[in-house]
Coordinates of C-alpha atoms in Angstrom, one line a residue:
Chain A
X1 CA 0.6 -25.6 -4.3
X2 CA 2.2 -23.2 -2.0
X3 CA 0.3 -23.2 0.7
X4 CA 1.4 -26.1 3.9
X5 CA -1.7 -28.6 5.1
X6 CA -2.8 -28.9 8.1
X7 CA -4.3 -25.2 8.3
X8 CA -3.0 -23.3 11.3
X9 CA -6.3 -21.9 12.3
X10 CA -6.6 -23.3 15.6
X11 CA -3.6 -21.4 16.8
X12 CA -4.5 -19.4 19.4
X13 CA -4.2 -15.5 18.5
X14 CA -2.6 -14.3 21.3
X15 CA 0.5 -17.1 20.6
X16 CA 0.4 -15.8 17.1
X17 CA 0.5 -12.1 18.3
X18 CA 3.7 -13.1 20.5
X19 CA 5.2 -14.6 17.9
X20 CA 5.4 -11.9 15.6
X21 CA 6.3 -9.2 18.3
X22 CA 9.1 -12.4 18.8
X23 CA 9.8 -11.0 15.3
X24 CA 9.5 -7.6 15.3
X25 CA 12.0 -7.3 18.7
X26 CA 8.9 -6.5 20.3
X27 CA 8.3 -9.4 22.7
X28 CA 8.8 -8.8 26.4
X29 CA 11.8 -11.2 27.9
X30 CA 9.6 -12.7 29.8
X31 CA 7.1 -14.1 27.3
X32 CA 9.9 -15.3 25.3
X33 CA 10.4 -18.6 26.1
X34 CA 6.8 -19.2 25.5
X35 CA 7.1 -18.8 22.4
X36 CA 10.8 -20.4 21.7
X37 CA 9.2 -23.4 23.1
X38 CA 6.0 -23.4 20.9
X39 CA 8.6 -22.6 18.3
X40 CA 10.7 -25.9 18.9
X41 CA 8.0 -28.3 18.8
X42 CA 5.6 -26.9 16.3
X43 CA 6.2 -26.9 12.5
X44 CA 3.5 -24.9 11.6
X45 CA 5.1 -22.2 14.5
X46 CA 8.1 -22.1 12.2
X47 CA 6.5 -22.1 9.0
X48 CA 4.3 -18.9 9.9
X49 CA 7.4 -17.2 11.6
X50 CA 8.9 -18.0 8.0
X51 CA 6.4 -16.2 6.1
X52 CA 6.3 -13.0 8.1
X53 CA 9.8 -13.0 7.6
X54 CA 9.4 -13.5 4.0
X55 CA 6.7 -11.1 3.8
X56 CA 8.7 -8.6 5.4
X57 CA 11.8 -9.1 3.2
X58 CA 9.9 -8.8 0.6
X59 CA 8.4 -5.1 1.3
X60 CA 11.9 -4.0 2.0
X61 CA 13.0 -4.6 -1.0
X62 CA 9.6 -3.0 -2.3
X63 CA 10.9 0.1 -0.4
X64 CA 14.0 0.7 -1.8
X65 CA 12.6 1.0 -5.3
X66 CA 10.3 4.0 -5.3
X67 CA 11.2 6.8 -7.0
X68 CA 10.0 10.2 -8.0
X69 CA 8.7 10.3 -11.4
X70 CA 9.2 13.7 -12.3
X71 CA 12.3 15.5 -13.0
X72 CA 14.1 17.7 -10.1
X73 CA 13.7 21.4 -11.4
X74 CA 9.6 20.3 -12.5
X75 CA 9.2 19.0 -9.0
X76 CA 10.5 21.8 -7.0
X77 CA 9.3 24.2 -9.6
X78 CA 5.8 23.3 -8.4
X79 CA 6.9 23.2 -4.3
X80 CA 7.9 27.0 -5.1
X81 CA 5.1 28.0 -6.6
X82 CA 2.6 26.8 -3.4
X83 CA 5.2 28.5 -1.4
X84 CA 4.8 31.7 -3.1
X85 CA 1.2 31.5 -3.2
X86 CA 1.3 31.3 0.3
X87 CA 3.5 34.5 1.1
X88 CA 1.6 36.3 -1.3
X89 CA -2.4 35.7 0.3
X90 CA -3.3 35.2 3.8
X91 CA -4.1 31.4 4.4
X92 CA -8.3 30.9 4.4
X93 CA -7.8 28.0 6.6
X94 CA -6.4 29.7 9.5
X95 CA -8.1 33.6 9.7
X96 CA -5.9 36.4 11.7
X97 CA -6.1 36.0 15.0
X98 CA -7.7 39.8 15.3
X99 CA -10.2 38.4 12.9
X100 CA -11.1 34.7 14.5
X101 CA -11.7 37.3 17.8
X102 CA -13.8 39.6 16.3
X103 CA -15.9 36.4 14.7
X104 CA -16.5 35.1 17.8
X105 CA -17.6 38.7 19.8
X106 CA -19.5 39.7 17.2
X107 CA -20.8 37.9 14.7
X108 CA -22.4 35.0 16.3
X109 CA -24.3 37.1 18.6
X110 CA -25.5 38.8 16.1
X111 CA -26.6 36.4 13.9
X112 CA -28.5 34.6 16.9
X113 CA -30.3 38.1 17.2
X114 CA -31.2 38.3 13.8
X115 CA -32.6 34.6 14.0
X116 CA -34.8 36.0 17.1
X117 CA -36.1 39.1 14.9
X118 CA -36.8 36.7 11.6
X119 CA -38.6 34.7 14.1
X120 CA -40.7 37.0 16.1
X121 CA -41.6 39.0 12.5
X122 CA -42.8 35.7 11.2
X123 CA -45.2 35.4 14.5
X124 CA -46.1 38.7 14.2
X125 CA -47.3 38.1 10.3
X126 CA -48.9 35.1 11.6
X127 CA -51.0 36.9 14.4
X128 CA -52.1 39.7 12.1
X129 CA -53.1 38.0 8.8
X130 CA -53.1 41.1 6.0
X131 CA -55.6 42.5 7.9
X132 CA -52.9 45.4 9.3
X133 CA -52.1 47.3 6.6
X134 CA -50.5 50.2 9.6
X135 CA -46.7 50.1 9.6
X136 CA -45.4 49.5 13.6
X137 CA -41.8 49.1 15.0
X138 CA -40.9 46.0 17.8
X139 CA -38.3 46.2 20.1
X140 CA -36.9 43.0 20.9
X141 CA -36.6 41.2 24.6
X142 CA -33.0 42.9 24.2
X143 CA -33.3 46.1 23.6
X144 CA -31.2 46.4 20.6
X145 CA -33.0 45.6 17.4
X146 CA -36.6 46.6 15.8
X147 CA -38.4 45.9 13.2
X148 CA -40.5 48.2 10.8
X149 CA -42.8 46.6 8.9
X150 CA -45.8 47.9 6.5
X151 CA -48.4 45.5 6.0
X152 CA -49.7 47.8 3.3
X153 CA -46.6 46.5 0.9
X154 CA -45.3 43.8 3.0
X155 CA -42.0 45.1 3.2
X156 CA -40.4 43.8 7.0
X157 CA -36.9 46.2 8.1
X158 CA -34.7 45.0 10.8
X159 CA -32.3 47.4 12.6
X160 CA -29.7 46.0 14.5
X161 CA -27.9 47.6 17.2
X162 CA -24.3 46.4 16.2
X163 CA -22.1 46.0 18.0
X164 CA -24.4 44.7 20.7
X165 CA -24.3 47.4 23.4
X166 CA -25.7 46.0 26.1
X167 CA -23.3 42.7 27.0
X168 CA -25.3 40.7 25.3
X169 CA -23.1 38.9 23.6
X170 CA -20.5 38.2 26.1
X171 CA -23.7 35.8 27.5
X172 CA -24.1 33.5 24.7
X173 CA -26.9 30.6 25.2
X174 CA -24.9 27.4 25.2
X175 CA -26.1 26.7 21.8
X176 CA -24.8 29.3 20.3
X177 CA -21.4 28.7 18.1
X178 CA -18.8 30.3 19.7
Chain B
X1 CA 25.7 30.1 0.5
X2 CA 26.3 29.4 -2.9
X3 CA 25.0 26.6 -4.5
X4 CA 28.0 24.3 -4.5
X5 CA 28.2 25.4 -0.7
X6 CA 24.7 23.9 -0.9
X7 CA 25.1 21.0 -2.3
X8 CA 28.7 20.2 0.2
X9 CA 26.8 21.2 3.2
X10 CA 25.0 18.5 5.4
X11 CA 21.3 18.4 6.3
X12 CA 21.7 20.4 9.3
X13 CA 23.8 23.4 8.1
X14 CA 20.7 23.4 5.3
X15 CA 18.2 23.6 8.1
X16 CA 19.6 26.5 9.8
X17 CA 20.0 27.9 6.2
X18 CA 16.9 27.2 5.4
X19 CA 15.3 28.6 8.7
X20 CA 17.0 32.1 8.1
X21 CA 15.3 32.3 4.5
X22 CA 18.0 30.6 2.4
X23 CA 15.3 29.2 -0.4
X24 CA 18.4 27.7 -2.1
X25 CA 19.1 25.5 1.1
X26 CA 15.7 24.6 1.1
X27 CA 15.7 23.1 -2.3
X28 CA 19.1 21.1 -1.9
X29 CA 17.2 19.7 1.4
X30 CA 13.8 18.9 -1.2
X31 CA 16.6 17.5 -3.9
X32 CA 18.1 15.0 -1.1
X33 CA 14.9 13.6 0.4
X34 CA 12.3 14.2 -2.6
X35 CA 12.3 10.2 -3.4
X36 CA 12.0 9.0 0.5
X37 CA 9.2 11.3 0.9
X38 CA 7.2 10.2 -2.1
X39 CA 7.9 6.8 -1.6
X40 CA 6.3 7.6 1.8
X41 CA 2.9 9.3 0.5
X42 CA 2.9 6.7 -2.9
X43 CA 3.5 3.9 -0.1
X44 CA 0.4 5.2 1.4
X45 CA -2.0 6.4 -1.2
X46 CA -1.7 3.6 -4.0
X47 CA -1.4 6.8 -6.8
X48 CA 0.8 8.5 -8.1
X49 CA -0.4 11.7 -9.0
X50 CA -2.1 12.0 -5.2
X51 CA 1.5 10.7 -3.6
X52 CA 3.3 14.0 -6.0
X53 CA 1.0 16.6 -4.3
X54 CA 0.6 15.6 -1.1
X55 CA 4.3 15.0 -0.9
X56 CA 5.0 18.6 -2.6
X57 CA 2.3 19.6 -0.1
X58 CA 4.3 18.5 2.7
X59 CA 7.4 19.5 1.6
X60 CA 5.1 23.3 2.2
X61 CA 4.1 22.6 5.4
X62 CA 7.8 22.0 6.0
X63 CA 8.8 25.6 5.3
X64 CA 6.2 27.1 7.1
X65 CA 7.0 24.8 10.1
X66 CA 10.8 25.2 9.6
X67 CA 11.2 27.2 12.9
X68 CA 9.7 24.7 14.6
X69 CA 12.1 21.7 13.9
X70 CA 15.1 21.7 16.6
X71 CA 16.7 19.3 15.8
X72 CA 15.1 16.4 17.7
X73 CA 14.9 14.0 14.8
X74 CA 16.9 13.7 11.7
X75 CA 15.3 16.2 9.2
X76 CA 14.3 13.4 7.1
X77 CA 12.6 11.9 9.8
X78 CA 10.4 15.1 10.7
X79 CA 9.8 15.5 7.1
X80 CA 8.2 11.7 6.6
X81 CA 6.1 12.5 10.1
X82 CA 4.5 15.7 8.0
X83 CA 4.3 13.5 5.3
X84 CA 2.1 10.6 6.9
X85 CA 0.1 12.9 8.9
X86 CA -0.7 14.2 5.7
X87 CA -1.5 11.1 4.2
X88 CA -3.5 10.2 7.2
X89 CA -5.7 13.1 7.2
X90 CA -6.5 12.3 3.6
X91 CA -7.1 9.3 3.9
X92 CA -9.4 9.7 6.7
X93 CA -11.5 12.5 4.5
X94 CA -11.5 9.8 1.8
X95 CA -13.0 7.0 4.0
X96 CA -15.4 9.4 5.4
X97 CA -16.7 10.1 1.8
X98 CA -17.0 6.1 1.5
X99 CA -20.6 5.0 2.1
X100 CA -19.5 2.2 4.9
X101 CA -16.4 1.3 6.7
X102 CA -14.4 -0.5 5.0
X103 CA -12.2 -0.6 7.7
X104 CA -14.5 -2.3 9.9
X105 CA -15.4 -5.1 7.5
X106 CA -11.5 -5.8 7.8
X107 CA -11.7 -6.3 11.0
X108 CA -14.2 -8.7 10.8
X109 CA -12.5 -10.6 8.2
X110 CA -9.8 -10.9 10.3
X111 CA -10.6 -13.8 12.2
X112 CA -10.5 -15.4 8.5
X113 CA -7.1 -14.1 7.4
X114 CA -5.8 -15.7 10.7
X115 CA -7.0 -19.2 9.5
X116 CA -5.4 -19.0 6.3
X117 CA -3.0 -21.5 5.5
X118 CA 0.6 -20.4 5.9
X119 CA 2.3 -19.9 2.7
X120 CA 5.3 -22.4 3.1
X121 CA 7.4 -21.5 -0.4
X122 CA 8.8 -17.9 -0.2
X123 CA 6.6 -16.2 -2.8
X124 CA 9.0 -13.5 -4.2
X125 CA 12.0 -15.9 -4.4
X126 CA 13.8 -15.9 -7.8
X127 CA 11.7 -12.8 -8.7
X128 CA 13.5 -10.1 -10.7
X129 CA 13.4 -7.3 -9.4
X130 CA 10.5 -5.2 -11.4
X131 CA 8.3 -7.9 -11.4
X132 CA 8.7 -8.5 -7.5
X133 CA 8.1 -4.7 -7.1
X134 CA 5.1 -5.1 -9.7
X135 CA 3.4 -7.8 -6.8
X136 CA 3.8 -6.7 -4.1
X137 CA 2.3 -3.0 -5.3
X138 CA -0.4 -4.9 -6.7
X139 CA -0.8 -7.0 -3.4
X140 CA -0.7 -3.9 -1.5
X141 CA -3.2 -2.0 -3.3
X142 CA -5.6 -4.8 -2.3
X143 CA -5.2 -4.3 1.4
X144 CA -6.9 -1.9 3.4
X145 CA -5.9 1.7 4.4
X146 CA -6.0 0.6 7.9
X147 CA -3.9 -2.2 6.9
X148 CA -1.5 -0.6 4.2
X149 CA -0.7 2.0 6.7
X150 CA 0.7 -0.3 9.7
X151 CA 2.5 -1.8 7.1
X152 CA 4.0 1.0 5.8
X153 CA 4.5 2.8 9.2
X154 CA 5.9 -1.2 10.9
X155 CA 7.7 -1.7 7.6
X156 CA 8.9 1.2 6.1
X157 CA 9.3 3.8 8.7
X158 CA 10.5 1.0 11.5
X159 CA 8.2 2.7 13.7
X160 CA 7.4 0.4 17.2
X161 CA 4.2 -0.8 18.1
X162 CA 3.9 2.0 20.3
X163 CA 4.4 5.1 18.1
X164 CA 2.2 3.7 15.3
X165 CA -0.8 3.1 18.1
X166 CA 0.1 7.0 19.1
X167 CA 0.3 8.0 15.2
X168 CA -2.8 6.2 13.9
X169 CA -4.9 6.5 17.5
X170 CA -5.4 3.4 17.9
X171 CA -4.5 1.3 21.0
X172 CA -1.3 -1.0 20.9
X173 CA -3.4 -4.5 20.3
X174 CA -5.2 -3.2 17.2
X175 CA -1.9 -2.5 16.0
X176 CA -0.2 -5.9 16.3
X177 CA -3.4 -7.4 14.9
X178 CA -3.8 -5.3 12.1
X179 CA 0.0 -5.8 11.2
X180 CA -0.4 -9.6 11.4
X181 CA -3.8 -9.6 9.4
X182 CA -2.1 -7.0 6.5
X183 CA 1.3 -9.4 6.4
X184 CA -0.8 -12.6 6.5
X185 CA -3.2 -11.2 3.5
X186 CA 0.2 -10.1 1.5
X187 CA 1.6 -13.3 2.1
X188 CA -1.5 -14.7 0.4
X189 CA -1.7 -12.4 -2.4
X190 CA 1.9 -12.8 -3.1
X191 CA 1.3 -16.3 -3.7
X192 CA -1.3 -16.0 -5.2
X193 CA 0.1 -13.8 -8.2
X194 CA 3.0 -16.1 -8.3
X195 CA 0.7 -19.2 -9.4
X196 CA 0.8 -19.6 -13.1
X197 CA -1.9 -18.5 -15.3

């Protein structure tokens, strides 16, 4: 059996906690001798400092040992190749900054738009029930895209006025993704 | 520089090589440090094939970044802090894949781990030395990646209690109790593989 009797789990955490920063050189001076006391008259104190110590020996060691498994020239050969990759195409995760600008001006503006349209041509549908069979253009609350729409065929065209020209989309609702 | 000039020159004559373009500096600097650096990301990811390409991976990031090291640091030691953010971020993209925290069952658990008897006999004494490495990479498997990775940042890296709170974001008393739960469970599973069959 390995293990010491009696069990130290009525050892309060916090003295435990001091006496491993004790170990680790982390232990304020002043808390020290809290601990060197609890250390001189309690086994169990010493036997737990002994077995972080062990423990920590033991992953030192551990440490030391590791070593690549693949040959020198294999290794790098591959390191090379991710490097050339990346001169050769621009990264996907991070677009050009001109890009990332014109993303956020444009595009989500306009795709907030188009949700307005889809949604007022599905109301629209909804009010006139197949009975229309005229075709009719909308103009939206913003003045830059319509709709044409033929009941006759059921075929719905949405023009958008792009970019918006009316500052639209420098006043994006707060739920809009920027 | 040539490539025996490469191989004679230290880390930092390779760095400002390096910097300027020199791709041979860059791959005596990978040749130097290719072993610390895996050990690193193995250290942290428990496989081998993951610890390869996210240390290869790193050593990328690396010579993008290359500008960007002054000198601060040792090069090794900027190139293991790409290394475990790395590792961190994969390992966080794992454990969000995971159905439920395993890191907060750990925590929980704690409170057993800290009643565990203390292992008296020093479990890796008279160990060779494969079979000690075999253990504890076993024992360490079985811990946590909360738990691994204090070790591995305590252990391995010597960070203080500090700068692992800063690199994990946690605050400075989850550190020292997860680094005293992680080396009371090895403790345990040390001994525990060192019982006979």
């Amino acid at each position: 059996m390995n293990r010491l009797e009696p069990e130290i789990g009525e050892m309060k955490l916090e003295l435990q906690l001091k006496l491993q920063a004790y170990l680790d050189g982390e232990l304020p001076a002043r808390a020290t001798p809290e601990v060197t006391d609890w250390l001189a008259r309690d086994a169990e104190a010493r036997a737990l400092l002994a077995e972080l110590q062990n423990t920590r020996g033991a992953l030192k060691t551990f440490e030391a040992e590791l070593k690549l498994p693949e040959s020198r020239e294999f290794y790098w050969s591959g390191i090379q190749r991710r490097i050339g990759q990346l001169e050769r195409t621009p990264s996907v995760d991070e677009p050009p900054v001109w890009l990332s600008a014109l993303l956020r001006r444009f595009l989500a503006p306009a795709g907030a738009l188009a949700a307005l349209v889809i949604a007022a041509t599905l109301i629209t549908r909804q009010l006139h029930p197949g009975g229309a069979t005229a075709a009719m253009e909308t103009e939206t609350a913003f003045g830059n895209a319509f709709t044409y729409r033929d009941y006759a065929s059921g075929t719905t065209l949405v023009w958008l006025s792009y970019p918006a020209e009316n500052g639209f989309a420098d006043f994006l609702p707060s739920d809009t993704l920027r | 520089m040539s490539d025996k000039a490469h191989s004679s020159a230290d880390d930092s004559t390779l760095v400002r090589a390096a910097q300027d373009g020199d791709m041979g500096a860059f791959e005596e600097l990978v040749a130097r440090h290719r072993d610390k650096i895996y050990a690193r990301a193995y250290s942290m990811m428990r496989n081998e094939e993951e610890a390869i390409d996210l240390s290869q991976e790193a050593w990328v990031k690396a010579w993008q970044r290359l500008k960007q090291f002054h000198g601060e640091s040792s090069f090794a030691t900027w190139m293991t802090r790409i290394t475990i953010n790395l590792c961190l971020d994969q390992l966080r993209r794992q454990k969000r894949q995971r159905s439920e925290s395993i890191e907060a069952m750990d925590e929980e658990s704690g409170g057993v781990e800290r009643q565990m008897p203390v292992v008296t006999v020093n479990p890796t004494e008279g160990l060779e030395r494969g079979e000690l490495r075999q253990r504890i990479d076993q024992a360490l498997s079985q811990l946590s990646y909360a738990h691994r990775t204090v070790i591995v940042l305590h252990e391995f890296e010597e960070m203080e209690y500090k700068q692992i709170a800063k690199t994990m974001g946690c605050s400075i008393g989850t550190v020292m109790s997860r680094l005293f739960y992680a080396r009371r469970k090895m403790a345990a599973l040390l001994a525990d593989l060192k019982k006979p069959e």
